[in-house]
XYZ file of C-alpha atoms in Angstrom:
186
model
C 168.510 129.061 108.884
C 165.824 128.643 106.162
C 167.662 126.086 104.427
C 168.010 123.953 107.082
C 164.326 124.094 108.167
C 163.378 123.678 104.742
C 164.952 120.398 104.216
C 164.360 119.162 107.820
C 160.428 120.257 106.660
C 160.986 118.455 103.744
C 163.414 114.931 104.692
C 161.906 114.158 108.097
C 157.808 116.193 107.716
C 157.152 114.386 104.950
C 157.927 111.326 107.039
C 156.081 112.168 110.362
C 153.179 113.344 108.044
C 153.448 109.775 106.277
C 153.588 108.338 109.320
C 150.602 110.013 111.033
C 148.233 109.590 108.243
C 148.843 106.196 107.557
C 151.116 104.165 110.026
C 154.599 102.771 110.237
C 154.811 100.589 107.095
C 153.454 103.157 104.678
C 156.492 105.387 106.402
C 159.291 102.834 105.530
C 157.870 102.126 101.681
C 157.702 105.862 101.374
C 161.068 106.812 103.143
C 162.897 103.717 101.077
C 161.768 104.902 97.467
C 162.478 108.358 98.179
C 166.338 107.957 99.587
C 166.670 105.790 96.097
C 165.637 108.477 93.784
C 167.777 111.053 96.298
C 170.494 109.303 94.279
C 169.633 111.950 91.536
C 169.489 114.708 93.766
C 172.709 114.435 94.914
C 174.017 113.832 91.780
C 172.432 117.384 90.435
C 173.460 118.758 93.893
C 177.026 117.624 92.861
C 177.013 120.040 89.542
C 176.044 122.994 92.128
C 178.761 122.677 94.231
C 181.009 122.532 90.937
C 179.770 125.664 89.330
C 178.975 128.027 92.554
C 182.381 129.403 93.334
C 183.592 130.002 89.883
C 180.210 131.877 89.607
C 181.319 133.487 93.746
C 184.772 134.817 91.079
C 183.483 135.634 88.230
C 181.031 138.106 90.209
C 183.311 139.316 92.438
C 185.420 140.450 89.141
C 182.128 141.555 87.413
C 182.468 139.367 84.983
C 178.862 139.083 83.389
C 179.501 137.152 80.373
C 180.916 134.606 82.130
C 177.949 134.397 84.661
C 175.683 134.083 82.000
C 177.856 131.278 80.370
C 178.701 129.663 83.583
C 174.718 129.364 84.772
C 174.168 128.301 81.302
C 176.178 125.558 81.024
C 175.504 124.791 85.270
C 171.959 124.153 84.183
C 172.332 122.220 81.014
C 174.464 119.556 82.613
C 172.333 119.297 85.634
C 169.439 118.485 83.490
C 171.378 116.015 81.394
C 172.635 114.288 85.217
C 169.329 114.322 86.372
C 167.683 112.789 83.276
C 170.138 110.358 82.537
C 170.171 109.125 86.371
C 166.234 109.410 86.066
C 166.473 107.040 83.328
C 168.296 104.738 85.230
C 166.647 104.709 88.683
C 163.312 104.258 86.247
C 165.263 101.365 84.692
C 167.049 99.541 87.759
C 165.334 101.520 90.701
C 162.572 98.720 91.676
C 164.876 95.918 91.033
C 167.727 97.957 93.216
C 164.668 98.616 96.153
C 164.297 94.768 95.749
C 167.957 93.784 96.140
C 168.890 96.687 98.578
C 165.739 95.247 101.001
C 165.998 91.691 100.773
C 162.847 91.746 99.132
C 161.300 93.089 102.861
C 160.124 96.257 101.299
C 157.639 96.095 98.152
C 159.151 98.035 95.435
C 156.551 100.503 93.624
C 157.213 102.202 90.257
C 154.936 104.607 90.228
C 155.966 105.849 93.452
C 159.597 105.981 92.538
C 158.391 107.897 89.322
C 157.023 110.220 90.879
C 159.652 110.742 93.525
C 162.033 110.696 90.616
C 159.734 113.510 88.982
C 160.747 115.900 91.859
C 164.341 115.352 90.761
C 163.907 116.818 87.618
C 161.717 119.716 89.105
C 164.937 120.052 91.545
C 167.373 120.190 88.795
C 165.431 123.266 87.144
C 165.465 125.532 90.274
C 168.256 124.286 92.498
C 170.955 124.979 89.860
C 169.390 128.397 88.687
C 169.331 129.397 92.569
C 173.304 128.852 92.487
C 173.696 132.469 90.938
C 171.733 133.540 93.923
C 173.466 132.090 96.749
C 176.862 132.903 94.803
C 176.407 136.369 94.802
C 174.901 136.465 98.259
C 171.091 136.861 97.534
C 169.526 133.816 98.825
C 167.501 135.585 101.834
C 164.222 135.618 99.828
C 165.392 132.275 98.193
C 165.232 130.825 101.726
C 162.017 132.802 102.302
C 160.350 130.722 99.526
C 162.347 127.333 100.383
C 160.594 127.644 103.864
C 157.074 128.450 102.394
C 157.100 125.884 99.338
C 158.559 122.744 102.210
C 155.474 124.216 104.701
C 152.818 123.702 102.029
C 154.654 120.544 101.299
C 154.759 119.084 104.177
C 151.075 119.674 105.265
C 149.696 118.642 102.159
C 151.794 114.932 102.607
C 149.587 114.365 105.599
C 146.095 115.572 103.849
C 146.985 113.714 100.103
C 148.089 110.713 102.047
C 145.148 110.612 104.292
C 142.806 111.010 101.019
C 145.158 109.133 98.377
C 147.767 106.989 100.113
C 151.482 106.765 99.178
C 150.892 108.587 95.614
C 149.456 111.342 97.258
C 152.344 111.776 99.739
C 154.730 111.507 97.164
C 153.040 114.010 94.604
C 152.679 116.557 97.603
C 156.799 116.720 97.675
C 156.239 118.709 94.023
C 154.666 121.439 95.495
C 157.769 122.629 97.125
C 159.586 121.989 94.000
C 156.616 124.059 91.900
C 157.149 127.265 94.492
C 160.549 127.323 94.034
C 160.772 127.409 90.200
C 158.022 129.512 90.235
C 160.080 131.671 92.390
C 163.889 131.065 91.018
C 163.436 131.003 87.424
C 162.298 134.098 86.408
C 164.394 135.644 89.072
């Protein structure tokens, strides 16, 4: 159940936080930029699902070499997806926002850069933690997930009371900090 929290802390929080520090419109700028740059997510999220059940088999045959190869190569193309879609949503993401609104929603770079910043943050843990949850060890993964997506979340409201929009968004890499604090080195 931690996974599901966490992201419900960390999709609709962040929102309600958003939208209790600073009103309705600063929610729909803040919730448009982000489901454009959860473009890359998905994409990196797509390169998990690839690699975690040939890393499920090559456990389950204790195949160790493999592991190491397979989480290897896992986390070198989800850095190359997430950089090269990066590169792209930094490219065509305002002009996208633009197009995709009608031009009813102001597109802001530097909140899409940062929003695209957790994305690459994401890519380093999420596709490390796929060794986890393939070999059935993601309780204390979850554990964290919960706590980094807490602090997360409560911080949006406090950094978008004090800074506005750029605070909200940078407060969304504090989840992604505590979990490659957490995943990496384990």
């Amino acid at each position: 159940m931690g996974f599901p929290i966490g992201n419900a802390l960390s999709l609709q929080g962040s929102l309600l936080a958003v939208g209790y520090a600073l009103g309705p419109t600063a929610v729909v700028i803040f919730g448009t930029a982000r489901t454009v740059s959860r473009v890359a997510l998905q994409m990196v999220s797509m390169v998990n699902s690839t690699f975690e059940p040939e890393m499920s088999i090559a456990y389950g045959a204790r195949n160790y070499p493999l592991i190491r190869t397979l989480l290897r190569r896992a986390c070198q193309l989800a850095l190359i997806v997430a950089l090269a879609i990066v590169l792209m949503m930094m490219t065509f993401g305002p002009w996208f926002l633009h197009r995709w609104t009608g031009g009813h929603v102001p597109p802001s770079r530097g909140l899409l850069d940062i929003f695209l910043l957790v994305v690459v943050f994401y890519a380093l843990w999420s596709t490390s933690s796929v060794l986890m949850t393939s070999t059935n060890q993601h309780e204390k993964l979850a554990t964290y997930y919960v706590i980094g997506t807490s602090a997360s979340c409560v911080m949006c409201y406090f950094l978008a009371r004090s800074v506005g929009l750029y605070g909200a968004a940078a407060s969304l890499l504090v989840s992604e900090v505590v979990m490659n604090m957490y995943v990496v080195p384990a």
